[in-house]
CSV table of C-alpha atoms and ligand atoms in Angstrom, one decimal:
chain,number,residue,atom,x,y,z
A,787,UNK,CA,15.5,15.6,-13.6
A,788,UNK,CA,16.1,12.5,-11.6
A,789,UNK,CA,13.7,11.0,-9.1
A,790,UNK,CA,13.4,13.0,-5.9
A,791,UNK,CA,11.7,11.7,-2.7
A,792,UNK,CA,11.0,13.2,0.7
A,793,UNK,CA,13.1,11.5,3.4
A,794,UNK,CA,11.7,11.6,6.9
A,795,UNK,CA,15.2,11.3,8.3
A,796,UNK,CA,16.3,14.6,6.8
A,797,UNK,CA,12.8,16.2,6.6
A,798,UNK,CA,13.7,17.3,3.1
A,799,UNK,CA,13.1,16.2,-0.5
A,800,UNK,CA,16.3,14.5,-1.7
A,801,UNK,CA,17.5,12.9,-4.9
A,802,UNK,CA,16.9,9.2,-4.8
A,803,UNK,CA,20.1,7.2,-5.2
A,804,UNK,CA,20.1,3.5,-4.4
A,805,UNK,CA,22.9,1.9,-2.3
A,806,UNK,CA,23.6,-0.5,-5.1
A,807,UNK,CA,26.9,0.5,-6.9
A,808,UNK,CA,25.3,0.0,-10.3
A,809,UNK,CA,22.4,2.2,-9.3
A,810,UNK,CA,19.9,-0.3,-10.5
A,811,UNK,CA,18.6,-2.5,-7.6
A,812,UNK,CA,16.4,-1.1,-4.9
A,813,UNK,CA,15.5,-2.9,-1.7
A,814,UNK,CA,12.1,-1.7,-0.4
A,815,UNK,CA,10.3,-2.7,2.8
A,816,UNK,CA,6.8,-1.8,3.6
A,817,UNK,CA,5.4,-2.6,7.0
A,818,UNK,CA,2.5,-5.0,6.3
A,819,UNK,CA,-0.8,-5.5,8.1
A,820,UNK,CA,-1.3,-6.7,11.6
A,821,UNK,CA,-3.8,-9.4,10.8
A,822,UNK,CA,-6.1,-9.0,13.7
A,823,UNK,CA,-9.2,-7.9,11.7
A,824,UNK,CA,-10.2,-6.8,8.1
A,825,UNK,CA,-8.0,-3.9,7.0
A,826,UNK,CA,-9.8,-0.6,6.7
A,827,UNK,CA,-9.4,1.9,3.9
A,828,UNK,CA,-7.0,4.0,5.9
A,829,UNK,CA,-4.7,1.0,6.0
A,830,UNK,CA,-5.1,0.5,2.3
A,831,UNK,CA,-4.1,4.1,1.5
A,832,UNK,CA,-0.6,3.1,2.7
A,833,UNK,CA,-0.5,0.0,0.6
A,834,UNK,CA,-1.7,1.7,-2.5
A,835,UNK,CA,0.9,4.4,-1.9
A,836,UNK,CA,3.6,1.7,-1.5
A,837,UNK,CA,2.4,0.1,-4.8
A,838,UNK,CA,2.7,3.5,-6.5
A,839,UNK,CA,6.2,3.8,-5.3
A,840,UNK,CA,7.1,0.3,-6.4
A,841,UNK,CA,5.5,0.7,-9.9
A,842,UNK,CA,7.1,4.1,-10.4
A,843,UNK,CA,10.6,2.8,-9.5
A,844,UNK,CA,10.1,0.1,-12.0
A,845,UNK,CA,8.8,2.6,-14.6
A,846,UNK,CA,12.1,4.5,-14.0
A,847,UNK,CA,14.1,1.3,-14.8
A,848,UNK,CA,15.0,0.2,-11.2
A,849,UNK,CA,14.9,-3.4,-10.2
A,850,UNK,CA,12.9,-3.4,-7.0
A,851,UNK,CA,13.0,-6.1,-4.4
A,852,UNK,CA,9.8,-5.5,-2.5
A,853,UNK,CA,9.2,-7.0,0.9
A,854,UNK,CA,5.9,-6.6,2.8
A,855,UNK,CA,5.6,-8.5,6.1
A,856,UNK,CA,2.6,-10.0,7.8
A,857,UNK,CA,2.5,-9.2,11.5
A,858,UNK,CA,0.7,-12.4,12.8
A,859,UNK,CA,1.7,-12.1,16.4
A,860,UNK,CA,1.3,-9.0,18.6
A,861,UNK,CA,-0.7,-7.7,21.5
A,862,UNK,CA,-4.1,-7.2,19.7
A,863,UNK,CA,-4.0,-10.5,18.0
A,864,UNK,CA,-3.3,-12.4,21.2
A,865,UNK,CA,-6.1,-10.6,22.9
A,866,UNK,CA,-8.5,-11.7,20.1
A,867,UNK,CA,-7.3,-15.2,20.1
A,868,UNK,CA,-7.9,-15.4,23.8
A,869,UNK,CA,-11.4,-13.8,23.5
A,870,UNK,CA,-12.5,-16.1,20.7
A,871,UNK,CA,-10.8,-19.2,22.2
A,872,UNK,CA,-9.2,-20.2,18.9
A,873,UNK,CA,-5.6,-20.8,17.8
A,874,UNK,CA,-3.2,-18.1,16.5
A,875,UNK,CA,-2.8,-19.7,13.1
A,876,UNK,CA,-6.5,-20.3,12.6
A,877,UNK,CA,-7.3,-16.7,13.7
A,878,UNK,CA,-4.7,-14.9,11.6
A,879,UNK,CA,-5.0,-17.1,8.4
A,880,UNK,CA,-8.5,-15.8,7.8
A,881,UNK,CA,-7.5,-12.1,7.9
A,882,UNK,CA,-4.3,-12.7,6.1
A,883,UNK,CA,-6.1,-14.3,3.1
A,884,UNK,CA,-8.7,-11.5,3.2
A,885,UNK,CA,-6.0,-8.8,3.1
A,886,UNK,CA,-4.1,-10.4,0.2
A,887,UNK,CA,-7.4,-10.7,-1.7
A,888,UNK,CA,-8.2,-7.1,-1.0
A,889,UNK,CA,-4.8,-6.0,-2.4
A,890,UNK,CA,-5.6,-7.8,-5.6
A,891,UNK,CA,-9.0,-5.9,-5.8
A,892,UNK,CA,-7.0,-2.7,-5.6
A,893,UNK,CA,-4.6,-3.9,-8.3
A,894,UNK,CA,-1.6,-3.7,-6.0
A,895,UNK,CA,1.4,-5.6,-7.4
A,896,UNK,CA,2.3,-8.6,-5.2
A,897,UNK,CA,5.4,-8.1,-3.1
A,898,UNK,CA,8.3,-10.4,-4.0
A,899,UNK,CA,8.5,-11.5,-0.4
A,900,UNK,CA,5.6,-11.6,2.1
A,901,UNK,CA,7.3,-13.0,5.3
A,902,UNK,CA,5.2,-13.9,8.3
A,903,UNK,CA,6.5,-12.9,11.8
A,904,UNK,CA,5.8,-16.4,13.2
A,905,UNK,CA,8.1,-17.9,10.6
A,906,UNK,CA,11.0,-15.7,11.8
A,907,UNK,CA,11.2,-16.2,15.5
A,908,UNK,CA,14.8,-17.6,15.4
A,909,UNK,CA,16.0,-14.5,13.5
A,910,UNK,CA,14.4,-12.3,16.1
A,911,UNK,CA,16.0,-14.2,18.9
A,912,UNK,CA,19.4,-13.9,17.2
A,913,UNK,CA,18.9,-10.1,16.9
A,914,UNK,CA,17.9,-9.8,20.6
A,915,UNK,CA,21.0,-11.9,21.6
A,916,UNK,CA,23.2,-9.5,19.6
A,917,UNK,CA,21.7,-6.5,21.4
A,918,UNK,CA,22.3,-8.1,24.8
A,919,UNK,CA,25.8,-9.0,23.8
A,920,UNK,CA,26.5,-5.3,22.9
A,921,UNK,CA,25.0,-4.2,26.2
A,922,UNK,CA,22.0,-2.4,24.6
A,923,UNK,CA,19.4,-4.9,25.9
A,924,UNK,CA,18.8,-6.5,29.2
A,925,UNK,CA,16.5,-9.0,30.9
A,926,UNK,CA,14.3,-7.4,33.5
A,927,UNK,CA,12.8,-8.8,36.7
A,928,UNK,CA,9.6,-9.6,34.9
A,929,UNK,CA,11.5,-12.1,32.7
A,930,UNK,CA,11.1,-10.0,29.6
A,931,UNK,CA,14.0,-8.5,27.5
A,932,UNK,CA,14.0,-4.7,27.0
A,933,UNK,CA,15.9,-2.4,24.8
A,934,UNK,CA,17.9,0.1,26.8
A,935,UNK,CA,17.5,3.6,25.4
A,936,UNK,CA,20.1,4.9,27.9
A,937,UNK,CA,22.8,2.5,26.8
A,938,UNK,CA,22.0,3.0,23.1
A,939,UNK,CA,22.4,6.7,23.4
A,940,UNK,CA,25.6,6.0,25.5
A,941,UNK,CA,27.1,4.4,22.4
A,942,UNK,CA,26.8,7.6,20.5
A,943,UNK,CA,23.6,6.6,18.7
A,944,UNK,CA,20.7,9.0,18.4
A,945,UNK,CA,17.2,7.8,19.5
A,946,UNK,CA,14.7,10.1,17.9
A,947,UNK,CA,15.7,10.3,14.3
A,948,UNK,CA,12.3,10.3,12.7
A,949,UNK,CA,10.5,12.3,15.3
A,950,UNK,CA,11.6,14.8,17.9
A,951,UNK,CA,11.4,13.4,21.4
A,952,UNK,CA,11.3,14.9,24.8
A,953,UNK,CA,13.9,13.1,26.9
A,954,UNK,CA,13.2,15.3,30.0
A,955,UNK,CA,10.0,13.2,30.5
A,956,UNK,CA,12.0,10.0,30.6
A,957,UNK,CA,13.5,8.6,33.7
A,958,UNK,CA,16.3,6.0,33.5
A,959,UNK,CA,14.9,2.5,33.6
A,960,UNK,CA,11.3,3.4,32.7
A,961,UNK,CA,9.9,0.5,30.8
A,962,UNK,CA,7.0,0.0,28.5
A,963,UNK,CA,5.8,-3.5,27.6
A,964,UNK,CA,2.9,-2.6,25.2
A,965,UNK,CA,3.7,-2.6,21.5
A,966,UNK,CA,2.0,0.8,21.0
A,967,UNK,CA,2.8,3.8,23.2
A,968,UNK,CA,2.9,7.6,23.2
A,969,UNK,CA,5.8,9.9,22.6
A,970,UNK,CA,5.5,11.2,26.2
A,971,UNK,CA,6.3,7.8,27.6
A,972,UNK,CA,9.5,7.2,25.7
A,973,UNK,CA,11.1,4.4,27.6
A,974,UNK,CA,12.8,1.1,27.3
A,975,UNK,CA,10.6,-1.1,25.1
A,976,UNK,CA,10.1,-4.8,25.1
A,977,UNK,CA,12.0,-7.0,22.6
A,978,UNK,CA,11.0,-10.3,24.1
A,979,UNK,CA,7.9,-10.6,26.3
A,980,UNK,CA,8.0,-13.3,28.9
A,981,UNK,CA,5.1,-15.7,28.8
A,982,UNK,CA,2.1,-14.8,30.9
A,983,UNK,CA,-1.1,-16.8,31.5
A,984,UNK,CA,-3.1,-14.5,29.1
A,985,UNK,CA,-0.9,-15.5,26.2
A,986,UNK,CA,-2.4,-19.0,26.3
A,987,UNK,CA,-0.6,-21.2,23.8
A,988,UNK,CA,1.1,-18.4,22.0
A,989,UNK,CA,4.7,-18.7,23.1
A,990,UNK,CA,8.1,-19.9,21.8
A,991,UNK,CA,11.2,-21.1,23.7
A,992,UNK,CA,14.1,-18.7,23.9
A,993,UNK,CA,17.4,-18.3,25.8
A,994,UNK,CA,15.5,-16.0,28.2
A,995,UNK,CA,12.6,-18.4,28.8
A,996,UNK,CA,9.3,-19.0,27.0
A,997,UNK,CA,7.7,-15.9,25.5
A,998,UNK,CA,7.1,-14.1,22.3
A,999,UNK,CA,8.7,-11.2,20.4
A,1000,UNK,CA,7.7,-7.6,20.6
A,1001,UNK,CA,6.2,-6.1,17.5
A,1002,UNK,CA,9.1,-3.8,16.6
A,1003,UNK,CA,11.8,-6.5,16.6
A,1004,UNK,CA,9.7,-8.4,14.0
A,1005,UNK,CA,10.2,-5.9,11.3
A,1006,UNK,CA,13.9,-5.4,12.0
A,1007,UNK,CA,14.6,-9.1,11.8
A,1008,UNK,CA,12.5,-9.7,8.6
A,1009,UNK,CA,13.7,-6.7,6.7
A,1010,UNK,CA,17.4,-7.3,7.4
A,1011,UNK,CA,17.1,-11.0,6.6
A,1012,UNK,CA,15.6,-10.3,3.2
A,1013,UNK,CA,17.2,-7.0,2.2
A,1014,UNK,CA,20.5,-7.0,4.1
A,1015,UNK,CA,21.7,-4.9,7.1
A,1016,UNK,CA,21.4,-1.7,5.1
A,1017,UNK,CA,18.8,-1.1,2.4
A,1018,UNK,CA,17.2,1.7,0.4
A,1019,UNK,CA,13.6,2.4,1.2
A,1020,UNK,CA,11.4,1.8,4.2
A,1021,UNK,CA,7.7,2.8,3.9
A,1022,UNK,CA,4.8,2.9,6.1
A,1023,UNK,CA,1.9,5.1,7.4
A,1024,UNK,CA,2.9,8.2,9.4
A,1025,UNK,CA,1.4,6.7,12.5
A,1026,UNK,CA,4.1,4.1,12.4
A,1027,UNK,CA,7.0,6.6,12.6
A,1028,UNK,CA,6.9,6.5,16.4
A,1029,UNK,CA,7.4,4.2,18.1
A,1030,UNK,CA,7.5,1.4,15.6
A,1031,UNK,CA,10.0,2.8,13.0
A,1032,UNK,CA,12.1,4.6,15.5
A,1033,UNK,CA,12.5,1.4,17.4
A,1034,UNK,CA,13.3,-0.5,14.2
A,1035,UNK,CA,16.2,1.9,13.6
A,1036,UNK,CA,17.4,1.6,17.2
A,1037,UNK,CA,17.2,-2.2,17.2
A,1038,UNK,CA,18.8,-2.7,13.8
A,1039,UNK,CA,21.6,-0.1,14.1
A,1040,UNK,CA,22.2,-1.1,17.7
A,1041,UNK,CA,22.7,-4.7,16.7
A,1042,UNK,CA,24.7,-4.2,13.5
A,1043,UNK,CA,26.5,-0.9,14.0
A,1044,UNK,CA,25.6,0.0,10.4
A,1045,UNK,CA,23.0,2.4,9.0
A,1046,UNK,CA,19.7,0.6,8.7
A,1047,UNK,CA,17.7,2.4,6.0
A,1048,UNK,CA,18.7,5.2,3.7
A,1049,UNK,CA,15.4,6.6,2.8
A,1050,UNK,CA,12.2,6.7,4.9
A,1051,UNK,CA,8.9,7.4,3.3
A,1052,UNK,CA,5.7,8.0,5.3
A,1053,UNK,CA,2.2,8.2,3.9
A,1054,UNK,CA,-0.2,10.6,5.6
A,1055,UNK,CA,-3.5,9.2,7.0
A,1056,UNK,CA,-7.0,9.5,5.7
A,1057,UNK,CA,-10.1,11.1,6.9
A,1058,UNK,CA,-13.5,9.9,5.8
A,1059,UNK,CA,-16.1,12.6,5.1
A,1060,UNK,CA,-13.9,15.1,6.9
A,1061,UNK,CA,-13.6,13.2,10.1
A,1062,UNK,CA,-11.3,10.7,11.7
A,1063,UNK,CA,-12.6,7.2,10.8
A,1064,UNK,CA,-14.4,5.6,13.7
A,1065,UNK,CA,-17.0,2.9,14.1
A,1066,UNK,CA,-19.2,5.1,16.3
A,1067,UNK,CA,-19.3,7.9,13.7
A,1068,UNK,CA,-20.4,5.4,11.0
A,1069,UNK,CA,-17.6,6.5,8.7
A,1070,UNK,CA,-15.5,3.4,9.2
A,1071,UNK,CA,-15.0,1.3,6.1
A,1072,UNK,CA,-13.2,-1.8,5.2
A,1073,UNK,CA,-12.6,-2.3,1.5
A,1074,UNK,CA,-15.4,-4.9,1.4
A,1075,UNK,CA,-17.8,-2.3,2.7
A,1076,UNK,CA,-17.1,-0.2,-0.4
A,1077,UNK,CA,-17.2,-3.0,-2.9
A,1078,UNK,CA,-20.5,-4.1,-1.4
A,1079,UNK,CA,-21.8,-0.6,-2.2
A,1080,UNK,CA,-21.0,-1.3,-5.9
A,1081,UNK,CA,-17.7,0.6,-6.1
A,1082,UNK,CA,-14.9,-1.1,-8.1
A,1083,UNK,CA,-11.4,-1.6,-6.8
A,1084,UNK,CA,-9.9,0.6,-9.5
A,1085,UNK,CA,-12.2,3.5,-8.5
A,1086,UNK,CA,-11.1,3.3,-4.9
A,1087,UNK,CA,-7.5,3.0,-6.1
A,1088,UNK,CA,-7.8,6.1,-8.3
A,1089,UNK,CA,-9.3,8.1,-5.5
A,1090,UNK,CA,-6.5,7.0,-3.1
A,1091,UNK,CA,-3.8,8.1,-5.5
A,1092,UNK,CA,-5.4,11.3,-6.5
A,1093,UNK,CA,-3.7,13.3,-3.8
A,1094,UNK,CA,-0.1,13.6,-2.6
A,1095,UNK,CA,1.0,10.9,-0.3
A,1096,UNK,CA,2.2,13.4,2.4
A,1097,UNK,CA,-1.1,15.2,2.6
A,1098,UNK,CA,-4.0,14.1,4.8
A,1099,UNK,CA,-6.6,12.9,2.4
A,1100,UNK,CA,-10.4,13.4,2.8
A,1101,UNK,CA,-12.0,10.3,1.4
A,1102,UNK,CA,-15.7,10.8,0.5
A,1103,UNK,CA,-18.4,9.0,-1.4
A,1104,UNK,CA,-18.7,12.0,-3.7
A,1105,UNK,CA,-15.0,11.6,-4.4
A,1106,UNK,CA,-15.6,7.9,-5.3
A,1107,UNK,CA,-18.3,9.0,-7.8
A,1108,UNK,CA,-15.8,11.5,-9.2
A,1109,UNK,CA,-13.3,8.7,-9.6
A,1110,UNK,CA,-15.8,6.7,-11.5
A,1111,UNK,CA,-16.5,9.7,-13.9
A,1112,UNK,CA,-12.8,10.4,-14.3
A,1113,UNK,CA,-12.0,6.7,-15.2
A,1114,UNK,CA,-14.9,6.5,-17.6
A,1115,UNK,CA,-13.4,9.5,-19.5
A,1116,UNK,CA,-10.1,7.7,-19.7
A,1117,UNK,CA,-11.8,4.4,-20.8
A,1118,UNK,CA,-13.8,6.2,-23.5
A,1119,UNK,CA,-10.7,7.9,-24.9
A,1120,UNK,CA,-8.6,4.7,-24.8
A,1121,UNK,CA,-11.5,2.8,-26.4
A,1122,UNK,CA,-11.6,5.3,-29.3
A,1123,UNK,CA,-7.9,5.2,-29.7
A,1124,UNK,CA,-8.1,1.4,-29.9
A,1125,UNK,CA,-10.6,1.6,-32.6
A,1126,UNK,CA,-8.6,4.2,-34.5
A,1127,UNK,CA,-5.3,2.2,-34.1
A,1128,UNK,CA,-6.8,-1.1,-35.3
A,1129,UNK,CA,-3.9,-3.5,-35.7
A,1130,UNK,CA,-1.2,-0.8,-35.8
A,1131,UNK,CA,1.5,-0.8,-33.1
A,1132,UNK,CA,3.9,2.1,-32.5
A,1133,UNK,CA,6.5,3.4,-29.9
A,1134,UNK,CA,4.9,5.4,-27.2
A,1135,UNK,CA,4.2,9.1,-28.0
A,1136,UNK,CA,6.8,10.9,-25.8
A,1137,UNK,CA,4.9,14.2,-24.9
A,1138,UNK,CA,2.5,12.9,-22.3
A,1139,UNK,CA,5.1,10.5,-20.8
A,1140,UNK,CA,7.5,13.3,-20.4
A,1141,UNK,CA,5.0,15.5,-18.5
A,1142,UNK,CA,4.0,12.5,-16.4
A,1143,UNK,CA,7.6,11.7,-15.5
A,1144,UNK,CA,8.5,15.2,-14.6
A,1145,UNK,CA,5.5,15.3,-12.2
A,1146,UNK,CA,6.2,12.0,-10.4
A,1147,UNK,CA,10.0,12.7,-10.3
A,1148,UNK,CA,9.1,15.6,-8.0
A,1149,UNK,CA,8.4,13.5,-4.8
A,1150,UNK,CA,5.5,11.7,-6.6
A,1151,UNK,CA,3.4,14.8,-7.4
A,1152,UNK,CA,0.3,12.8,-8.5
A,1153,UNK,CA,-1.9,15.8,-8.8
A,1154,UNK,CA,0.3,17.2,-11.5
A,1155,UNK,CA,0.6,13.7,-13.1
A,1156,UNK,CA,-3.2,13.3,-13.3
A,1157,UNK,CA,-3.4,16.8,-14.8
A,1158,UNK,CA,-1.0,15.6,-17.5
A,1159,UNK,CA,-3.2,12.6,-18.1
A,1160,UNK,CA,-6.5,14.6,-18.4
A,1161,UNK,CA,-4.8,17.2,-20.7
A,1162,UNK,CA,-3.8,14.3,-22.8
A,1163,UNK,CA,-7.3,12.8,-22.8
A,1164,UNK,CA,-8.7,16.2,-23.9
A,1165,UNK,CA,-6.1,16.5,-26.6
A,1166,UNK,CA,-6.6,13.0,-28.0
A,1167,UNK,CA,-10.4,13.5,-28.0
A,1168,UNK,CA,-10.0,16.7,-30.0
A,1169,UNK,CA,-7.6,15.2,-32.5
A,1170,UNK,CA,-9.9,12.1,-32.9
A,1171,UNK,CA,-12.9,14.3,-33.5
A,1172,UNK,CA,-11.1,16.4,-36.0
A,1173,UNK,CA,-9.9,13.2,-37.8
A,1174,UNK,CA,-6.3,14.4,-37.1
A,1175,UNK,CA,-5.2,11.1,-35.5
A,1176,UNK,CA,-4.4,8.4,-38.1
A,1177,UNK,CA,-3.9,4.8,-37.1
A,1178,UNK,CA,-0.1,5.0,-36.4
A,1179,UNK,CA,-0.6,8.2,-34.3
A,1180,UNK,CA,-3.4,6.6,-32.3
A,1181,UNK,CA,-1.3,3.5,-31.7
A,1182,UNK,CA,1.5,5.7,-30.4
A,1183,UNK,CA,-0.8,7.4,-27.9
A,1184,UNK,CA,-2.2,4.1,-26.8
A,1185,UNK,CA,1.4,2.8,-26.2
A,1186,UNK,CA,2.0,6.0,-24.1
A,1187,UNK,CA,-1.1,5.2,-22.0
A,1188,UNK,CA,0.1,1.7,-21.5
A,1189,UNK,CA,3.3,3.0,-20.0
A,1190,UNK,CA,1.5,5.5,-17.8
A,1191,UNK,CA,-1.0,2.9,-16.7
A,1192,UNK,CA,1.8,0.6,-15.7
A,1193,UNK,CA,2.3,3.1,-12.8
A,1194,UNK,CA,-1.3,4.2,-12.2
A,1195,UNK,CA,-2.8,0.7,-12.6
A,1196,UNK,CA,-6.4,2.0,-13.2
A,1197,UNK,CA,-7.2,0.8,-16.7
A,1198,UNK,CA,-9.9,-1.6,-17.3
A,1199,UNK,CA,-8.4,-5.1,-17.5
A,1200,UNK,CA,-11.4,-6.8,-18.9
A,1201,UNK,CA,-11.7,-4.5,-21.9
A,1202,UNK,CA,-12.9,-7.2,-24.3
A,1203,UNK,CA,-16.4,-8.3,-23.6
A,1204,UNK,CA,-17.1,-12.1,-23.5
A,1205,UNK,CA,-18.1,-13.5,-26.9
A,1206,UNK,CA,-21.5,-14.6,-25.7
A,1207,UNK,CA,-22.4,-11.0,-24.8
A,1208,UNK,CA,-21.2,-9.7,-28.2
A,1209,UNK,CA,-23.6,-12.3,-29.7
A,1210,UNK,CA,-26.4,-11.0,-27.5
A,1211,UNK,CA,-25.6,-7.4,-28.7
A,1212,UNK,CA,-26.0,-8.5,-32.3
A,1213,UNK,CA,-29.2,-10.3,-31.5
A,1214,UNK,CA,-30.5,-7.0,-30.1
A,1215,UNK,CA,-29.6,-5.1,-33.2
A,1216,UNK,CA,-31.6,-7.8,-35.2
A,1217,UNK,CA,-34.5,-7.6,-32.8
A,1218,UNK,CA,-34.7,-3.9,-33.2
A,1219,UNK,CA,-34.6,-4.2,-37.0
A,1220,UNK,CA,-37.5,-6.6,-36.7
A,1221,UNK,CA,-39.3,-4.2,-34.4
A,1222,UNK,CA,-39.3,-6.8,-31.6
A,1223,UNK,CA,-38.7,-4.1,-29.0
A,1224,UNK,CA,-39.6,-6.3,-25.9
A,1225,UNK,CA,-36.9,-8.7,-26.9
A,1226,UNK,CA,-34.4,-5.8,-27.6
A,1227,UNK,CA,-35.1,-4.3,-24.1
A,1228,UNK,CA,-34.8,-7.7,-22.4
A,1229,UNK,CA,-31.4,-8.1,-24.0
A,1230,UNK,CA,-30.3,-4.6,-23.0
A,1231,UNK,CA,-31.4,-5.4,-19.4
A,1232,UNK,CA,-29.5,-8.7,-19.4
A,1233,UNK,CA,-26.3,-6.8,-20.6
A,1234,UNK,CA,-26.8,-4.2,-17.9
A,1235,UNK,CA,-27.1,-6.8,-15.3
A,1236,UNK,CA,-23.8,-8.2,-16.4
A,1237,UNK,CA,-22.1,-4.8,-16.1
A,1238,UNK,CA,-22.1,-3.9,-19.8
A,1239,UNK,CA,-23.7,-1.0,-21.8
A,1240,UNK,CA,-24.2,-0.7,-25.5
A,1241,UNK,CA,-22.6,2.3,-27.2
A,1242,UNK,CA,-23.5,3.4,-30.7
A,1243,UNK,CA,-20.4,4.2,-32.7
A,1244,UNK,CA,-20.0,5.1,-36.5
A,1245,UNK,CA,-18.7,1.5,-36.9
A,1246,UNK,CA,-21.8,0.1,-35.3
A,1247,UNK,CA,-22.7,-0.8,-31.7
A,1248,UNK,CA,-20.1,-1.9,-29.2
A,1249,UNK,CA,-20.1,-3.0,-25.6
A,1250,UNK,CA,-18.4,-1.0,-22.9
A,1251,UNK,CA,-18.2,-1.5,-19.1
A,1252,UNK,CA,-21.0,0.3,-17.4
B,1668,LIG,ZN1,7.0,-2.8,10.7
């Protein structure tokens, strides 16, 4: 079976075929963060999902060109800049750096391009000019430039490709200047917002006067600049489907007359402890809140990719503890395979890879992929216990796990303990032999404090991550 993915455009699961004639290269755009605050775990579910898609495409042999933008100018940011009496760059740099650092904690592969909106104002102006030229955008009395839904539809284009819209509610010429609005108020939206006093120093010159771009035009301009007028995959959280993605399609196809994106993937949102995340309910978490509680990035990552991306996911603390247990089962098995394999290397054992691939080919069915992984853990443990896995066999299973982990990204990366700690471990063995138990206990405490535990194996003690 080939890779199949759900496409929001058709509302069906379709075979994935890239636009590239050779069928190898894939252009993939994921709407990045609006850097107005620290990103919360609901945001990160989308980015971990995008990372899973990217890694799986690479696992399947595609060459992915991955673009994730940074929205560093929009309504919320400007409001905060005004409230805190700072500059746009100073304000956004802090949250941009924090976001990129958080992605590393979650072991998300860095995008090939991370364009910032404020570095692409000329491209946005060009795109707006094209829309005006084609009669699909107009300058209104307030000095701003709006996208005309009426004229776009008049050209035979469909507005409402990703979501069903009720046009009866819309009156010709209704306009909305906010970046975020409800389906009920479908109306002409702002492409260029004329400068107002509240914008402070946040403005750029344009053929239509000083102002700033609307949020939606930012993504159209940056994605088409880096991936071309038509590209393969566009990802984002489901809350972005309307109006953001719908408007991206309208702006892009309105300006170029060509299909914008072949395949739209939307990740469902996340509940925390069964409820919508909110600061007042006390269930609102940034990634930092969870790492401060002692959870590791890979545990949070595992939990986020334990359920299908199109299902609403209930994120709980019990779930995080479960992720810790699940990963330690994998770590233990992989550790034993390493011991058994010694210096041997081998080609990956095919059985588990085949099951894993079949699962993910089916619209990224991760539940089934994890089931294949844990069946494999059980099977390896049994064969190891029975002495039925010789060095070459263990090396083949290890190589299979490396392939699978290139997609899941949850294996311990610091498997080998630092030499100083190994020295301490041996010192403890000696202390115990000499019946110096206070010293032995002190060493054990020191190792625990550094995040390592001593495990007794038939080959003597070894250190493992606690
Ligand atoms: Zn976007």
